[in-house]
Coordinates of C-alpha atoms and ligand atoms in Angstrom, one line a residue:
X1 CA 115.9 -3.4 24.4
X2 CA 114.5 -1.9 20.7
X3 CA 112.8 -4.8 20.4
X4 CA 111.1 -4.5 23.6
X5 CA 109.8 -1.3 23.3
X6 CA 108.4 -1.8 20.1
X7 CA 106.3 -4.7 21.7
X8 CA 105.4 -2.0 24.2
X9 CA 101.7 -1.4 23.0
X10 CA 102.3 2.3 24.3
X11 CA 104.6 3.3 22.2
X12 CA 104.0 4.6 18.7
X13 CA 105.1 2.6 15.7
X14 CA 104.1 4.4 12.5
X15 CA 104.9 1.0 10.9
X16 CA 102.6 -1.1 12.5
X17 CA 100.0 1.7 12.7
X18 CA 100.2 2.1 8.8
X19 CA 97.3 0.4 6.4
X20 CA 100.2 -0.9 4.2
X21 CA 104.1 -0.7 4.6
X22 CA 103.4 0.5 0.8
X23 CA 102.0 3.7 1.8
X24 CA 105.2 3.9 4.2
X25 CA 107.7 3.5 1.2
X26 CA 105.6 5.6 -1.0
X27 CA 105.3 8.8 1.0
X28 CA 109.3 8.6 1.9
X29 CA 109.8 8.3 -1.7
X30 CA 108.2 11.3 -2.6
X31 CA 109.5 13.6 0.2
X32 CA 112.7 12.2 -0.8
X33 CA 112.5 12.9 -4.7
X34 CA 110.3 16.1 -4.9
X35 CA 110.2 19.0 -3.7
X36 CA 107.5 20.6 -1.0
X37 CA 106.9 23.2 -3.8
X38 CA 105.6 19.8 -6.4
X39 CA 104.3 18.4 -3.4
X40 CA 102.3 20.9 -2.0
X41 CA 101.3 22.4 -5.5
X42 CA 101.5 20.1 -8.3
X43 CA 100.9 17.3 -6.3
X44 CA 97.3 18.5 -4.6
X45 CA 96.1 19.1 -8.6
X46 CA 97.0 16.3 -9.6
X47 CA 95.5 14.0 -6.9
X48 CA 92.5 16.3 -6.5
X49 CA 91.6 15.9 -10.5
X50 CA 92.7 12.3 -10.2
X51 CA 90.3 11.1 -7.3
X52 CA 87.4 13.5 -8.7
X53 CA 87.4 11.0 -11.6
X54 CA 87.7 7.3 -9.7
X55 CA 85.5 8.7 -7.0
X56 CA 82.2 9.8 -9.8
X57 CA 83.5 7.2 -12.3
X58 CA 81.0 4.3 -10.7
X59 CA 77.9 6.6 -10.6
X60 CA 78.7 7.0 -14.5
X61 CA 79.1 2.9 -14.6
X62 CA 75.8 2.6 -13.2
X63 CA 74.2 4.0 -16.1
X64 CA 75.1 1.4 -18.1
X65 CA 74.2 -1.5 -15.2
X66 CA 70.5 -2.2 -16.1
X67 CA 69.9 -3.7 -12.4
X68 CA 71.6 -0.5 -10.7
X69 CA 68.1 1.5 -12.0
X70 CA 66.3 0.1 -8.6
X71 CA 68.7 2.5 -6.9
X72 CA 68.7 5.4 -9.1
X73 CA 66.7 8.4 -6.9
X74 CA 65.0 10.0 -10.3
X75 CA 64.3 8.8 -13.5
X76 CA 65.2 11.5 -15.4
X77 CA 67.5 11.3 -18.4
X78 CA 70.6 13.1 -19.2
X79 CA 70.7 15.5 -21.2
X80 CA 73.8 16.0 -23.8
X81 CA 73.7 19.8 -23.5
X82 CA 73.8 19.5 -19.7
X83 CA 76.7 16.6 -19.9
X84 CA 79.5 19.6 -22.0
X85 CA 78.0 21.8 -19.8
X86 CA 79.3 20.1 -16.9
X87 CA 82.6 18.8 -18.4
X88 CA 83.0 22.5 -19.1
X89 CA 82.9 23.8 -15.6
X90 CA 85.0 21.3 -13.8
X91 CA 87.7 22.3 -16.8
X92 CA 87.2 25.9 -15.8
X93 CA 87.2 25.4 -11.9
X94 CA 90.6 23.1 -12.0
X95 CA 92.6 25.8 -13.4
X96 CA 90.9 29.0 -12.6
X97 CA 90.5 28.3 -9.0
X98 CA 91.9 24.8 -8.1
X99 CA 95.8 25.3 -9.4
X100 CA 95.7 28.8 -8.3
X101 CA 94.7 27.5 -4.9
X102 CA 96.9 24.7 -4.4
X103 CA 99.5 27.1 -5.0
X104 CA 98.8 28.8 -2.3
X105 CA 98.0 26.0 -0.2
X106 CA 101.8 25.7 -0.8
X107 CA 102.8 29.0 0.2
X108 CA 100.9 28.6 3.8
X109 CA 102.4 25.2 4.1
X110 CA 106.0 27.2 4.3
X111 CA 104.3 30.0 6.3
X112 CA 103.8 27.6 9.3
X113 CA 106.1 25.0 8.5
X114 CA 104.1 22.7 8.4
X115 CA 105.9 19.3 8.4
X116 CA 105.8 16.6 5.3
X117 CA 107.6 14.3 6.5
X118 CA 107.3 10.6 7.4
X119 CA 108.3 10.7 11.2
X120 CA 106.1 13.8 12.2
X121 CA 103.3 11.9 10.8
X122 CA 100.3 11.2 12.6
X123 CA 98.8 7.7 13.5
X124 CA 96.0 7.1 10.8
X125 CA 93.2 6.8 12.9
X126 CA 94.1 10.4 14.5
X127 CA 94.2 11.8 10.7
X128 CA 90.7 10.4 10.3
X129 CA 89.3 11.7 13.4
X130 CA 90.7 14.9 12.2
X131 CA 89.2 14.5 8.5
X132 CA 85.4 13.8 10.7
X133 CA 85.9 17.2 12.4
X134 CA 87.1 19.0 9.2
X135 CA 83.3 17.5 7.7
X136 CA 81.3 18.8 10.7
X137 CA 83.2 22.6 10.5
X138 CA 83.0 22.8 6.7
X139 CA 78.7 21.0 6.9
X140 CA 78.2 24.1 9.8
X141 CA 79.9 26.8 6.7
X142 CA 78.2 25.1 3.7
X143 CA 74.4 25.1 5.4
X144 CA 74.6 29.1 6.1
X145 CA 76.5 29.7 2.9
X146 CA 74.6 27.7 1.0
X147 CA 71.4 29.4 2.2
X148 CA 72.9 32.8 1.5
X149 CA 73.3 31.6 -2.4
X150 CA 69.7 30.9 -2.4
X151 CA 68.7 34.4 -1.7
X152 CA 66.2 35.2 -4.3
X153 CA 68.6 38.5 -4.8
X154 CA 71.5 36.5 -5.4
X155 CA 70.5 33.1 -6.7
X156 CA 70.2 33.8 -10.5
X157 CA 73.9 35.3 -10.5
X158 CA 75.7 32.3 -9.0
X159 CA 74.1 29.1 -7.3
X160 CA 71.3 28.6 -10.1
X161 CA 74.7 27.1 -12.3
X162 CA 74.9 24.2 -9.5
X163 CA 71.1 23.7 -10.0
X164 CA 71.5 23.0 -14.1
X165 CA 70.9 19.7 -12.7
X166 CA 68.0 18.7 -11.6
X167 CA 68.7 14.8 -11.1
X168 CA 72.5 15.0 -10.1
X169 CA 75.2 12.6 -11.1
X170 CA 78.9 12.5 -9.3
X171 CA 80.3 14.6 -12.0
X172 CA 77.7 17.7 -10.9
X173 CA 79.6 17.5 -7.6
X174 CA 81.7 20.7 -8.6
X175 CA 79.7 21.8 -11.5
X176 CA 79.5 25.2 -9.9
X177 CA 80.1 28.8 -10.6
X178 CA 83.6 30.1 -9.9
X179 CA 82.4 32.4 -7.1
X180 CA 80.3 29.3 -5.7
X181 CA 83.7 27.1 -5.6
X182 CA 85.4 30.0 -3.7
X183 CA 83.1 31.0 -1.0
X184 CA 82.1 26.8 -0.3
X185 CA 86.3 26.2 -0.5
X186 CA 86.7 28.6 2.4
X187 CA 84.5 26.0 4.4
X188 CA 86.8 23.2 3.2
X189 CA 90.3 25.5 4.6
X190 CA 88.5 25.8 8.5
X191 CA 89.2 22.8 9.4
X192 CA 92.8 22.4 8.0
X193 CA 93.4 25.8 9.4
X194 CA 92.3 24.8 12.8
X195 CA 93.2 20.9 13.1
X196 CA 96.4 21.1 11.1
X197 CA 99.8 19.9 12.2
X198 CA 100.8 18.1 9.2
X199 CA 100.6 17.9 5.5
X200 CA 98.4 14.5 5.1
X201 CA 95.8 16.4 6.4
X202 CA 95.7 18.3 3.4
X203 CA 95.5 15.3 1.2
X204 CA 93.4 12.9 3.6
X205 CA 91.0 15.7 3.9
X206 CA 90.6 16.5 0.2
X207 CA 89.8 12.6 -0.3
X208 CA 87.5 12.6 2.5
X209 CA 85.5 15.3 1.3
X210 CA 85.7 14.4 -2.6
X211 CA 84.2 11.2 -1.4
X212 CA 81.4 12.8 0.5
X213 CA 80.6 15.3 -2.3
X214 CA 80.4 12.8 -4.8
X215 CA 78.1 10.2 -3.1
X216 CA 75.6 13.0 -1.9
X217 CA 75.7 13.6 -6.1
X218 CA 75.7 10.5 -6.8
X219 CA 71.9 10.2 -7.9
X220 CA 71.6 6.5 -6.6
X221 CA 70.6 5.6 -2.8
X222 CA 73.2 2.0 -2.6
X223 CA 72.3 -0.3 0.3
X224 CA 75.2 -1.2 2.6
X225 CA 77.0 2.5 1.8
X226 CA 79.8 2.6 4.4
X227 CA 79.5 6.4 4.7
X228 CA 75.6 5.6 6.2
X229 CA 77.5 3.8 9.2
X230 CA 78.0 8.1 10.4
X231 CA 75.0 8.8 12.1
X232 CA 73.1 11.7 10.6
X233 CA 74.7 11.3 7.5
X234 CA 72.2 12.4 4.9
X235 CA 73.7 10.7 1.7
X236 CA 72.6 10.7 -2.0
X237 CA 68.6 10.9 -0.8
X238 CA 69.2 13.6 1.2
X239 CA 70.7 16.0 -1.3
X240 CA 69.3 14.4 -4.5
X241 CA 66.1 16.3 -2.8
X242 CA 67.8 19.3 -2.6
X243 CA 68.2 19.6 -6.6
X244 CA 64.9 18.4 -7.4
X245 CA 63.1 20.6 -5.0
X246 CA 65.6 24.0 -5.4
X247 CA 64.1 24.2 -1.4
X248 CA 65.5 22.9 2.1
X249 CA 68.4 20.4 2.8
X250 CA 70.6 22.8 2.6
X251 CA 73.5 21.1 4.6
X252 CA 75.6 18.9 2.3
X253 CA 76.5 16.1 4.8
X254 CA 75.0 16.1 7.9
X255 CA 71.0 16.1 8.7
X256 CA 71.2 18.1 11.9
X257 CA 71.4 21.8 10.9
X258 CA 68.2 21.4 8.9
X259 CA 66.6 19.6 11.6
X260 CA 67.6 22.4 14.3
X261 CA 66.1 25.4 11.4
X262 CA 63.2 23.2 9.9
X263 CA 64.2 23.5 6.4
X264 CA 64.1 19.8 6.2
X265 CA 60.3 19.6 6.5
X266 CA 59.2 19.5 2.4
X267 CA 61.8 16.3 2.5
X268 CA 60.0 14.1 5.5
X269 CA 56.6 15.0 4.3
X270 CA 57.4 13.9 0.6
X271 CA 59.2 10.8 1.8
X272 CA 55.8 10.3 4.3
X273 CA 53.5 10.8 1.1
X274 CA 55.9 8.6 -1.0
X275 CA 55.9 6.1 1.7
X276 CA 51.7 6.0 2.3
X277 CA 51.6 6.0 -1.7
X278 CA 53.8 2.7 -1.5
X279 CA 51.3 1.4 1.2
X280 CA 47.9 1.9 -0.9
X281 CA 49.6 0.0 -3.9
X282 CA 50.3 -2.7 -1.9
X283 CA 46.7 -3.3 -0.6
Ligands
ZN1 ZN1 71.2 24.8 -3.8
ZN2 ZN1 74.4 19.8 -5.2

């Protein structure tokens, strides 16, 4: 009969649904062996300061790839000044803001008991579907926010820090000012708050958007980038405008809120001008 209904294409079978039976016997160690305080707290840090570094570490690479300089967005060169700079803030957001917030990412996890465990986990695709709506609720907070923080009453105080860097590289992804990282994170906790019903979330979503951060800082437009299979995804081109121009593309993912306000028009007539320049040199 057991082995029945686990034929039964209806029912749920976290083991066949799972990437990897690894990941299975990986997340049941943990939940067995530490605690949802190390989990919740420790754990976030660690994986959020851990990914930061895999997930920028091939944009640094590149650098050093002679044949990656077809895809590099602007030629400008780094500056050494700009490169402590950076190193700098990401030391200063990590455990200013980031451990102080995971910590109470833990505390709301026990609020509304939110479950850690194995069996009240969600099928993977559902957790990515989740991650997608998380992106398109924090793109809708970043575009007005980040709007605000250009303000030419507030922009010297707080977002001009981001803006160090005229040519972004993945690292610049949270080179920000303290205040910056806490009124953008609020966009990153909608989502969770809203689509929550288990911990992954937390830590699928945090990956999800590390990755999308990165790449739009990135400073090289790669062909056959996965995350351009999303329509409207704006990318590396997109944002890498953004920092060159200190004007427009405003959203950090998605193309459509600047569409709907206009504030993407500098970017398609410099990319038509670029484009007829190409033309004439071909002729
Ligand atoms: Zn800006
Ligand atoms: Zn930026």
């Amino acid at each position: 009969m057991a082995d029945i209904l686990s034929a039964d294409p209806f029912v749920e079978n976290h083991t066949s649904v799972s990437i990897d039976g690894g990941f299975e016997h990986a997340w049941r160690y943990m939940t067995d062996n530490y605690t949802r305080f190390q989990i919740a707290a420790y754990g976030s840090a660690l994986l959020h300061c851990v990914s930061y570094i895999l997930i920028s570490s091939p944009s640094i690479l590149f650098r050093y790839i002679p044949f990656m300089d077809r895809f590099k967005i602007q030629q400008k060169p780094l500056s050494g000044a700009n490169e402590m700079k950076c190193i700098r803030l990401l030391l200063v957001n990590q455990f200013i803001i980031h451990v102080p917030f995971y910590l109470g990412a833990y505390y709301y996890c026990e609020i509304i008991n939110l479950p850690f465990s194995y069996e009240t986990m969600s099928s993977w695709y559902i957790t990515l579907a989740k991650c997608f709506a998380c992106l398109v609720v924090e793109d809708t907070w970043h575009y007005f926010s980040h709007r605000l923080l250009h303000h030419k009453s507030i922009y010297k105080y707080v977002h001009k820090v981001h803006h160090t860097w005229q040519a972004p590289h993945g690292m610049v992804a949270e080179c920000v000012h303290p205040v910056e990282t806490i009124l953008l994170g609020v966009g990153n906790m909608w989502g969770v708050l809203i689509f929550g019903n288990h911990f992954i979330l937390l830590w699928a979503w945090m990956f999800v958007r590390l990755l999308e951060v990165i790449d739009v800082h990135s400073g090289y437009n790669v062909p056959l980038n996965p995350l351009h299979l999303f329509p409207f995804y704006g990318g590396a081109k997109f944002h890498d405008f953004h920092h060159m121009n200190l004007k427009g593309n405003y959203a950090p993912t998605f193309t459509w809120w600047d569409k709907i306000f206009g504030t993407d028009i500098q970017y398609n007539e410099y990319y038509k001008m670029k484009r007829e320049e190409d033309l004439k040199k071909q002729k």
